Amino acid sequence: MTQDEFRQKIEDFLIEAGMTATRLGEQALNDPTFVHKLRKGRDVSLRVSERVTTFMDSYDKAEAQ
């Protein structure tokens, strides 16, 4: 997955899950500024992208409410 594809996957997830960028960063990486930095062009390692992807794939909107 390219960096642009990863960014788009995050944006799609935020909309679908109804989650804020800050909350995603906090819950997935304990970094509330992660998505904001990503939007400004930050590249991420494979390890970080895997952690975020795993979080998004396992997120259950019904359980979160």
PDB file with SEQRES, HELIX, SHEET and CRYST1 records, atoms N, CA, C and O in Angstrom:
SEQRES   1 A   65  MET THR GLN ASP GLU PHE ARG GLN LYS ILE GLU ASP PHE          
SEQRES   2 A   65  LEU ILE GLU ALA GLY MET THR ALA THR ARG LEU GLY GLU          
SEQRES   3 A   65  GLN ALA LEU ASN ASP PRO THR PHE VAL HIS LYS LEU ARG          
SEQRES   4 A   65  LYS GLY ARG ASP VAL SER LEU ARG VAL SER GLU ARG VAL          
SEQRES   5 A   65  THR THR PHE MET ASP SER TYR ASP LYS ALA GLU ALA GLN          
HELIX    1 AA1 GLN A    3  ALA A   17  1                                  15    
HELIX    2 AA2 ALA A   21  LEU A   29  1                                   9    
HELIX    3 AA3 PHE A   34  ARG A   39  1                                   6    
HELIX    4 AA4 LEU A   46  SER A   58  1                                  13    
HELIX    5 AA5 LYS A   61  ALA A   64  1                                   4    
CRYST1    1.000    1.000    1.000  90.00  90.00  90.00 P 1           1          
ATOM      1  N   MET A   1       0.846  -1.170   0.000  1.00  0.00           N  
ATOM      2  CA  MET A   1       0.000   0.000   0.000  1.00  0.00           C  
ATOM      3  C   MET A   1       0.898   1.241   0.000  1.00  0.00           C  
ATOM      4  O   MET A   1       1.853   1.328   0.772  1.00  0.00           O  
ATOM      5  N   THR A   2       0.584   2.179  -0.858  1.00  0.00           N  
ATOM      6  CA  THR A   2       1.368   3.410  -0.913  1.00  0.00           C  
ATOM      7  C   THR A   2       0.962   4.338   0.237  1.00  0.00           C  
ATOM      8  O   THR A   2      -0.050   4.118   0.903  1.00  0.00           O  
ATOM      9  N   GLN A   3       1.765   5.367   0.452  1.00  0.00           N  
ATOM     10  CA  GLN A   3       1.449   6.351   1.490  1.00  0.00           C  
ATOM     11  C   GLN A   3       0.108   7.033   1.196  1.00  0.00           C  
ATOM     12  O   GLN A   3      -0.691   7.260   2.104  1.00  0.00           O  
ATOM     13  N   ASP A   4      -0.128   7.355  -0.074  1.00  0.00           N  
ATOM     14  CA  ASP A   4      -1.396   8.001  -0.438  1.00  0.00           C  
ATOM     15  C   ASP A   4      -2.579   7.074  -0.213  1.00  0.00           C  
ATOM     16  O   ASP A   4      -3.630   7.522   0.246  1.00  0.00           O  
ATOM     17  N   GLU A   5      -2.432   5.801  -0.524  1.00  0.00           N  
ATOM     18  CA  GLU A   5      -3.499   4.839  -0.287  1.00  0.00           C  
ATOM     19  C   GLU A   5      -3.771   4.692   1.209  1.00  0.00           C  
ATOM     20  O   GLU A   5      -4.922   4.585   1.634  1.00  0.00           O  
ATOM     21  N   PHE A   6      -2.706   4.687   1.994  1.00  0.00           N  
ATOM     22  CA  PHE A   6      -2.844   4.600   3.446  1.00  0.00           C  
ATOM     23  C   PHE A   6      -3.585   5.816   3.988  1.00  0.00           C  
ATOM     24  O   PHE A   6      -4.487   5.683   4.815  1.00  0.00           O  
ATOM     25  N   ARG A   7      -3.204   6.993   3.520  1.00  0.00           N  
ATOM     26  CA  ARG A   7      -3.891   8.215   3.961  1.00  0.00           C  
ATOM     27  C   ARG A   7      -5.378   8.154   3.617  1.00  0.00           C  
ATOM     28  O   ARG A   7      -6.225   8.516   4.434  1.00  0.00           O  
ATOM     29  N   GLN A   8      -5.691   7.696   2.410  1.00  0.00           N  
ATOM     30  CA  GLN A   8      -7.091   7.621   1.996  1.00  0.00           C  
ATOM     31  C   GLN A   8      -7.858   6.597   2.825  1.00  0.00           C  
ATOM     32  O   GLN A   8      -9.023   6.813   3.159  1.00  0.00           O  
ATOM     33  N   LYS A   9      -7.211   5.491   3.156  1.00  0.00           N  
ATOM     34  CA  LYS A   9      -7.854   4.472   3.991  1.00  0.00           C  
ATOM     35  C   LYS A   9      -8.221   5.064   5.353  1.00  0.00           C  
ATOM     36  O   LYS A   9      -9.292   4.782   5.891  1.00  0.00           O  
ATOM     37  N   ILE A  10      -7.337   5.874   5.895  1.00  0.00           N  
ATOM     38  CA  ILE A  10      -7.618   6.526   7.180  1.00  0.00           C  
ATOM     39  C   ILE A  10      -8.787   7.498   7.049  1.00  0.00           C  
ATOM     40  O   ILE A  10      -9.691   7.494   7.884  1.00  0.00           O  
ATOM     41  N   GLU A  11      -8.776   8.324   6.014  1.00  0.00           N  
ATOM     42  CA  GLU A  11      -9.862   9.288   5.830  1.00  0.00           C  
ATOM     43  C   GLU A  11     -11.199   8.568   5.657  1.00  0.00           C  
ATOM     44  O   GLU A  11     -12.207   8.997   6.218  1.00  0.00           O  
ATOM     45  N   ASP A  12     -11.217   7.492   4.893  1.00  0.00           N  
ATOM     46  CA  ASP A  12     -12.445   6.708   4.706  1.00  0.00           C  
ATOM     47  C   ASP A  12     -12.917   6.115   6.031  1.00  0.00           C  
ATOM     48  O   ASP A  12     -14.110   6.129   6.338  1.00  0.00           O  
ATOM     49  N   PHE A  13     -11.974   5.597   6.810  1.00  0.00           N  
ATOM     50  CA  PHE A  13     -12.313   5.015   8.111  1.00  0.00           C  
ATOM     51  C   PHE A  13     -12.914   6.067   9.034  1.00  0.00           C  
ATOM     52  O   PHE A  13     -13.916   5.803   9.698  1.00  0.00           O  
ATOM     53  N   LEU A  14     -12.323   7.244   9.085  1.00  0.00           N  
ATOM     54  CA  LEU A  14     -12.823   8.297   9.967  1.00  0.00           C  
ATOM     55  C   LEU A  14     -14.275   8.636   9.650  1.00  0.00           C  
ATOM     56  O   LEU A  14     -15.088   8.828  10.554  1.00  0.00           O  
ATOM     57  N   ILE A  15     -14.590   8.709   8.370  1.00  0.00           N  
ATOM     58  CA  ILE A  15     -15.963   9.017   7.962  1.00  0.00           C  
ATOM     59  C   ILE A  15     -16.895   7.869   8.337  1.00  0.00           C  
ATOM     60  O   ILE A  15     -17.946   8.080   8.943  1.00  0.00           O  
ATOM     61  N   GLU A  16     -16.498   6.658   7.972  1.00  0.00           N  
ATOM     62  CA  GLU A  16     -17.341   5.489   8.214  1.00  0.00           C  
ATOM     63  C   GLU A  16     -17.565   5.241   9.704  1.00  0.00           C  
ATOM     64  O   GLU A  16     -18.672   4.901  10.120  1.00  0.00           O  
ATOM     65  N   ALA A  17     -16.525   5.411  10.498  1.00  0.00           N  
ATOM     66  CA  ALA A  17     -16.619   5.140  11.931  1.00  0.00           C  
ATOM     67  C   ALA A  17     -17.176   6.329  12.715  1.00  0.00           C  
ATOM     68  O   ALA A  17     -17.560   6.184  13.876  1.00  0.00           O  
ATOM     69  N   GLY A  18     -17.221   7.496  12.087  1.00  0.00           N  
ATOM     70  CA  GLY A  18     -17.671   8.682  12.796  1.00  0.00           C  
ATOM     71  C   GLY A  18     -16.700   9.068  13.902  1.00  0.00           C  
ATOM     72  O   GLY A  18     -17.102   9.539  14.966  1.00  0.00           O  
ATOM     73  N   MET A  19     -15.431   8.863  13.636  1.00  0.00           N  
ATOM     74  CA  MET A  19     -14.387   9.095  14.632  1.00  0.00           C  
ATOM     75  C   MET A  19     -13.582  10.341  14.262  1.00  0.00           C  
ATOM     76  O   MET A  19     -13.396  10.646  13.083  1.00  0.00           O  
ATOM     77  N   THR A  20     -13.113  11.045  15.270  1.00  0.00           N  
ATOM     78  CA  THR A  20     -12.258  12.194  15.002  1.00  0.00           C  
ATOM     79  C   THR A  20     -10.826  11.718  14.737  1.00  0.00           C  
ATOM     80  O   THR A  20     -10.428  10.627  15.147  1.00  0.00           O  
ATOM     81  N   ALA A  21     -10.080  12.554  14.052  1.00  0.00           N  
ATOM     82  CA  ALA A  21      -8.682  12.247  13.764  1.00  0.00           C  
ATOM     83  C   ALA A  21      -7.885  12.111  15.062  1.00  0.00           C  
ATOM     84  O   ALA A  21      -7.030  11.234  15.183  1.00  0.00           O  
ATOM     85  N   THR A  22      -8.166  12.971  16.015  1.00  0.00           N  
ATOM     86  CA  THR A  22      -7.459  12.923  17.292  1.00  0.00           C  
ATOM     87  C   THR A  22      -7.709  11.603  18.012  1.00  0.00           C  
ATOM     88  O   THR A  22      -6.783  10.990  18.542  1.00  0.00           O  
ATOM     89  N   ARG A  23      -8.949  11.179  18.025  1.00  0.00           N  
ATOM     90  CA  ARG A  23      -9.298   9.930  18.723  1.00  0.00           C  
ATOM     91  C   ARG A  23      -8.631   8.719  18.060  1.00  0.00           C  
ATOM     92  O   ARG A  23      -8.147   7.823  18.751  1.00  0.00           O  
ATOM     93  N   LEU A  24      -8.605   8.693  16.744  1.00  0.00           N  
ATOM     94  CA  LEU A  24      -7.937   7.586  16.055  1.00  0.00           C  
ATOM     95  C   LEU A  24      -6.473   7.524  16.453  1.00  0.00           C  
ATOM     96  O   LEU A  24      -5.966   6.454  16.791  1.00  0.00           O  
ATOM     97  N   GLY A  25      -5.797   8.649  16.416  1.00  0.00           N  
ATOM     98  CA  GLY A  25      -4.392   8.673  16.799  1.00  0.00           C  
ATOM     99  C   GLY A  25      -4.168   8.222  18.224  1.00  0.00           C  
ATOM    100  O   GLY A  25      -3.229   7.477  18.506  1.00  0.00           O  
ATOM    101  N   GLU A  26      -5.030   8.672  19.127  1.00  0.00           N  
ATOM    102  CA  GLU A  26      -4.909   8.279  20.541  1.00  0.00           C  
ATOM    103  C   GLU A  26      -5.107   6.780  20.720  1.00  0.00           C  
ATOM    104  O   GLU A  26      -4.323   6.117  21.399  1.00  0.00           O  
ATOM    105  N   GLN A  27      -6.152   6.259  20.113  1.00  0.00           N  
ATOM    106  CA  GLN A  27      -6.496   4.853  20.329  1.00  0.00           C  
ATOM    107  C   GLN A  27      -5.557   3.894  19.599  1.00  0.00           C  
ATOM    108  O   GLN A  27      -5.219   2.837  20.133  1.00  0.00           O  
ATOM    109  N   ALA A  28      -5.140   4.245  18.403  1.00  0.00           N  
ATOM    110  CA  ALA A  28      -4.306   3.334  17.617  1.00  0.00           C  
ATOM    111  C   ALA A  28      -2.832   3.395  18.005  1.00  0.00           C  
ATOM    112  O   ALA A  28      -2.139   2.378  17.991  1.00  0.00           O  
ATOM    113  N   LEU A  29      -2.350   4.607  18.355  1.00  0.00           N  
ATOM    114  CA  LEU A  29      -0.912   4.779  18.560  1.00  0.00           C  
ATOM    115  C   LEU A  29      -0.545   5.546  19.825  1.00  0.00           C  
ATOM    116  O   LEU A  29       0.636   5.754  20.105  1.00  0.00           O  
ATOM    117  N   ASN A  30      -1.536   5.963  20.580  1.00  0.00           N  
ATOM    118  CA  ASN A  30      -1.286   6.824  21.733  1.00  0.00           C  
ATOM    119  C   ASN A  30      -0.608   8.129  21.300  1.00  0.00           C  
ATOM    120  O   ASN A  30       0.243   8.672  22.005  1.00  0.00           O  
ATOM    121  N   ASP A  31      -1.011   8.614  20.119  1.00  0.00           N  
ATOM    122  CA  ASP A  31      -0.463   9.845  19.545  1.00  0.00           C  
ATOM    123  C   ASP A  31      -1.620  10.651  18.953  1.00  0.00           C  
ATOM    124  O   ASP A  31      -1.999  10.432  17.802  1.00  0.00           O  
ATOM    125  N   PRO A  32      -2.184  11.581  19.729  1.00  0.00           N  
ATOM    126  CA  PRO A  32      -3.347  12.322  19.253  1.00  0.00           C  
ATOM    127  C   PRO A  32      -3.075  13.203  18.030  1.00  0.00           C  
ATOM    128  O   PRO A  32      -4.020  13.641  17.375  1.00  0.00           O  
ATOM    129  N   THR A  33      -1.829  13.466  17.716  1.00  0.00           N  
ATOM    130  CA  THR A  33      -1.513  14.323  16.561  1.00  0.00           C  
ATOM    131  C   THR A  33      -1.134  13.519  15.313  1.00  0.00           C  
ATOM    132  O   THR A  33      -0.771  14.103  14.292  1.00  0.00           O  
ATOM    133  N   PHE A  34      -1.214  12.201  15.384  1.00  0.00           N  
ATOM    134  CA  PHE A  34      -0.769  11.355  14.275  1.00  0.00           C  
ATOM    135  C   PHE A  34      -1.440  11.709  12.948  1.00  0.00           C  
ATOM    136  O   PHE A  34      -0.749  11.945  11.957  1.00  0.00           O  
ATOM    137  N   VAL A  35      -2.769  11.750  12.911  1.00  0.00           N  
ATOM    138  CA  VAL A  35      -3.474  11.997  11.650  1.00  0.00           C  
ATOM    139  C   VAL A  35      -3.194  13.409  11.148  1.00  0.00           C  
ATOM    140  O   VAL A  35      -3.049  13.619   9.944  1.00  0.00           O  
ATOM    141  N   HIS A  36      -3.117  14.360  12.039  1.00  0.00           N  
ATOM    142  CA  HIS A  36      -2.829  15.730  11.631  1.00  0.00           C  
ATOM    143  C   HIS A  36      -1.451  15.818  10.971  1.00  0.00           C  
ATOM    144  O   HIS A  36      -1.289  16.498   9.958  1.00  0.00           O  
ATOM    145  N   LYS A  37      -0.470  15.138  11.538  1.00  0.00           N  
ATOM    146  CA  LYS A  37       0.871  15.111  10.944  1.00  0.00           C  
ATOM    147  C   LYS A  37       0.845  14.392   9.600  1.00  0.00           C  
ATOM    148  O   LYS A  37       1.513  14.811   8.654  1.00  0.00           O  
ATOM    149  N   LEU A  38       0.084  13.324   9.519  1.00  0.00           N  
ATOM    150  CA  LEU A  38      -0.040  12.568   8.280  1.00  0.00           C  
ATOM    151  C   LEU A  38      -0.641  13.444   7.179  1.00  0.00           C  
ATOM    152  O   LEU A  38      -0.201  13.404   6.030  1.00  0.00           O  
ATOM    153  N   ARG A  39      -1.634  14.220   7.538  1.00  0.00           N  
ATOM    154  CA  ARG A  39      -2.269  15.137   6.575  1.00  0.00           C  
ATOM    155  C   ARG A  39      -1.302  16.207   6.088  1.00  0.00           C  
ATOM    156  O   ARG A  39      -1.451  16.716   4.977  1.00  0.00           O  
ATOM    157  N   LYS A  40      -0.318  16.552   6.901  1.00  0.00           N  
ATOM    158  CA  LYS A  40       0.676  17.554   6.515  1.00  0.00           C  
ATOM    159  C   LYS A  40       1.849  16.949   5.752  1.00  0.00           C  
ATOM    160  O   LYS A  40       2.799  17.653   5.407  1.00  0.00           O  
ATOM    161  N   GLY A  41       1.782  15.627   5.486  1.00  0.00           N  
ATOM    162  CA  GLY A  41       2.801  15.006   4.656  1.00  0.00           C  
ATOM    163  C   GLY A  41       3.718  14.016   5.335  1.00  0.00           C  
ATOM    164  O   GLY A  41       4.615  13.468   4.694  1.00  0.00           O  
ATOM    165  N   ARG A  42       3.516  13.775   6.612  1.00  0.00           N  
ATOM    166  CA  ARG A  42       4.364  12.815   7.320  1.00  0.00           C  
ATOM    167  C   ARG A  42       4.253  11.438   6.662  1.00  0.00           C  
ATOM    168  O   ARG A  42       3.151  10.972   6.371  1.00  0.00           O  
ATOM    169  N   ASP A  43       5.367  10.808   6.434  1.00  0.00           N  
ATOM    170  CA  ASP A  43       5.390   9.427   5.972  1.00  0.00           C  
ATOM    171  C   ASP A  43       5.499   8.530   7.200  1.00  0.00           C  
ATOM    172  O   ASP A  43       6.053   8.922   8.227  1.00  0.00           O  
ATOM    173  N   VAL A  44       4.962   7.328   7.074  1.00  0.00           N  
ATOM    174  CA  VAL A  44       4.991   6.401   8.193  1.00  0.00           C  
ATOM    175  C   VAL A  44       5.703   5.121   7.789  1.00  0.00           C  
ATOM    176  O   VAL A  44       5.755   4.751   6.616  1.00  0.00           O  
ATOM    177  N   SER A  45       6.243   4.466   8.790  1.00  0.00           N  
ATOM    178  CA  SER A  45       6.916   3.192   8.558  1.00  0.00           C  
ATOM    179  C   SER A  45       5.878   2.098   8.347  1.00  0.00           C  
ATOM    180  O   SER A  45       4.697   2.272   8.647  1.00  0.00           O  
ATOM    181  N   LEU A  46       6.338   0.985   7.833  1.00  0.00           N  
ATOM    182  CA  LEU A  46       5.460  -0.165   7.641  1.00  0.00           C  
ATOM    183  C   LEU A  46       4.890  -0.622   8.980  1.00  0.00           C  
ATOM    184  O   LEU A  46       3.719  -0.990   9.074  1.00  0.00           O  
ATOM    185  N   ARG A  47       5.711  -0.595   9.994  1.00  0.00           N  
ATOM    186  CA  ARG A  47       5.271  -1.020  11.335  1.00  0.00           C  
ATOM    187  C   ARG A  47       4.112  -0.161  11.846  1.00  0.00           C  
ATOM    188  O   ARG A  47       3.129  -0.683  12.372  1.00  0.00           O  
ATOM    189  N   VAL A  48       4.234   1.140  11.687  1.00  0.00           N  
ATOM    190  CA  VAL A  48       3.178   2.050  12.144  1.00  0.00           C  
ATOM    191  C   VAL A  48       1.920   1.860  11.305  1.00  0.00           C  
ATOM    192  O   VAL A  48       0.814   1.812  11.844  1.00  0.00           O  
ATOM    193  N   SER A  49       2.081   1.752  10.000  1.00  0.00           N  
ATOM    194  CA  SER A  49       0.897   1.569   9.153  1.00  0.00           C  
ATOM    195  C   SER A  49       0.190   0.263   9.476  1.00  0.00           C  
ATOM    196  O   SER A  49      -1.038   0.194   9.413  1.00  0.00           O  
ATOM    197  N   GLU A  50       0.942  -0.766   9.820  1.00  0.00           N  
ATOM    198  CA  GLU A  50       0.332  -2.045  10.198  1.00  0.00           C  
ATOM    199  C   GLU A  50      -0.435  -1.916  11.514  1.00  0.00           C  
ATOM    200  O   GLU A  50      -1.516  -2.485  11.660  1.00  0.00           O  
ATOM    201  N   ARG A  51       0.118  -1.174  12.467  1.00  0.00           N  
ATOM    202  CA  ARG A  51      -0.576  -0.976  13.751  1.00  0.00           C  
ATOM    203  C   ARG A  51      -1.900  -0.242  13.548  1.00  0.00           C  
ATOM    204  O   ARG A  51      -2.924  -0.622  14.115  1.00  0.00           O  
ATOM    205  N   VAL A  52      -1.866   0.807  12.737  1.00  0.00           N  
ATOM    206  CA  VAL A  52      -3.080   1.587  12.489  1.00  0.00           C  
ATOM    207  C   VAL A  52      -4.092   0.758  11.703  1.00  0.00           C  
ATOM    208  O   VAL A  52      -5.282   0.770  12.019  1.00  0.00           O  
ATOM    209  N   THR A  53      -3.630   0.046  10.692  1.00  0.00           N  
ATOM    210  CA  THR A  53      -4.522  -0.784   9.892  1.00  0.00           C  
ATOM    211  C   THR A  53      -5.161  -1.875  10.734  1.00  0.00           C  
ATOM    212  O   THR A  53      -6.354  -2.146  10.595  1.00  0.00           O  
ATOM    213  N   THR A  54      -4.388  -2.500  11.599  1.00  0.00           N  
ATOM    214  CA  THR A  54      -4.930  -3.529  12.489  1.00  0.00           C  
ATOM    215  C   THR A  54      -6.004  -2.939  13.391  1.00  0.00           C  
ATOM    216  O   THR A  54      -7.053  -3.552  13.590  1.00  0.00           O  
ATOM    217  N   PHE A  55      -5.751  -1.757  13.935  1.00  0.00           N  
ATOM    218  CA  PHE A  55      -6.745  -1.100  14.772  1.00  0.00           C  
ATOM    219  C   PHE A  55      -8.027  -0.842  13.977  1.00  0.00           C  
ATOM    220  O   PHE A  55      -9.121  -1.158  14.444  1.00  0.00           O  
ATOM    221  N   MET A  56      -7.897  -0.274  12.789  1.00  0.00           N  
ATOM    222  CA  MET A  56      -9.074   0.060  11.988  1.00  0.00           C  
ATOM    223  C   MET A  56      -9.842  -1.204  11.591  1.00  0.00           C  
ATOM    224  O   MET A  56     -11.072  -1.223  11.618  1.00  0.00           O  
ATOM    225  N   ASP A  57      -9.113  -2.251  11.226  1.00  0.00           N  
ATOM    226  CA  ASP A  57      -9.766  -3.491  10.805  1.00  0.00           C  
ATOM    227  C   ASP A  57     -10.504  -4.173  11.949  1.00  0.00           C  
ATOM    228  O   ASP A  57     -11.499  -4.862  11.722  1.00  0.00           O  
ATOM    229  N   SER A  58     -10.029  -3.991  13.165  1.00  0.00           N  
ATOM    230  CA  SER A  58     -10.657  -4.651  14.310  1.00  0.00           C  
ATOM    231  C   SER A  58     -11.656  -3.753  15.039  1.00  0.00           C  
ATOM    232  O   SER A  58     -12.318  -4.194  15.978  1.00  0.00           O  
ATOM    233  N   TYR A  59     -11.766  -2.495  14.610  1.00  0.00           N  
ATOM    234  CA  TYR A  59     -12.653  -1.547  15.281  1.00  0.00           C  
ATOM    235  C   TYR A  59     -14.106  -1.938  15.052  1.00  0.00           C  
ATOM    236  O   TYR A  59     -14.523  -2.197  13.924  1.00  0.00           O  
ATOM    237  N   ASP A  60     -14.854  -1.976  16.120  1.00  0.00           N  
ATOM    238  CA  ASP A  60     -16.284  -2.282  16.059  1.00  0.00           C  
ATOM    239  C   ASP A  60     -17.045  -1.050  16.557  1.00  0.00           C  
ATOM    240  O   ASP A  60     -17.039  -0.746  17.750  1.00  0.00           O  
ATOM    241  N   LYS A  61     -17.685  -0.363  15.648  1.00  0.00           N  
ATOM    242  CA  LYS A  61     -18.387   0.863  15.983  1.00  0.00           C  
ATOM    243  C   LYS A  61     -19.450   0.635  17.057  1.00  0.00           C  
ATOM    244  O   LYS A  61     -19.641   1.482  17.930  1.00  0.00           O  
ATOM    245  N   ALA A  62     -20.134  -0.490  17.001  1.00  0.00           N  
ATOM    246  CA  ALA A  62     -21.183  -0.774  17.973  1.00  0.00           C  
ATOM    247  C   ALA A  62     -20.616  -0.928  19.388  1.00  0.00           C  
ATOM    248  O   ALA A  62     -21.228  -0.475  20.355  1.00  0.00           O  
ATOM    249  N   GLU A  63     -19.459  -1.560  19.508  1.00  0.00           N  
ATOM    250  CA  GLU A  63     -18.843  -1.736  20.826  1.00  0.00           C  
ATOM    251  C   GLU A  63     -18.306  -0.436  21.377  1.00  0.00           C  
ATOM    252  O   GLU A  63     -18.229  -0.267  22.594  1.00  0.00           O  
ATOM    253  N   ALA A  64     -17.933   0.487  20.506  1.00  0.00           N  
ATOM    254  CA  ALA A  64     -17.311   1.731  20.938  1.00  0.00           C  
ATOM    255  C   ALA A  64     -18.328   2.691  21.560  1.00  0.00           C  
ATOM    256  O   ALA A  64     -17.951   3.620  22.275  1.00  0.00           O  
ATOM    257  N   GLN A  65     -19.580   2.472  21.295  1.00  0.00           N  
ATOM    258  CA  GLN A  65     -20.595   3.411  21.786  1.00  0.00           C  
ATOM    259  C   GLN A  65     -21.137   3.017  23.114  1.00  0.00           C  
ATOM    260  O   GLN A  65     -21.999   3.707  23.658  1.00  0.00           O  
TER     261      GLN A  65                                                      
END                                                                             
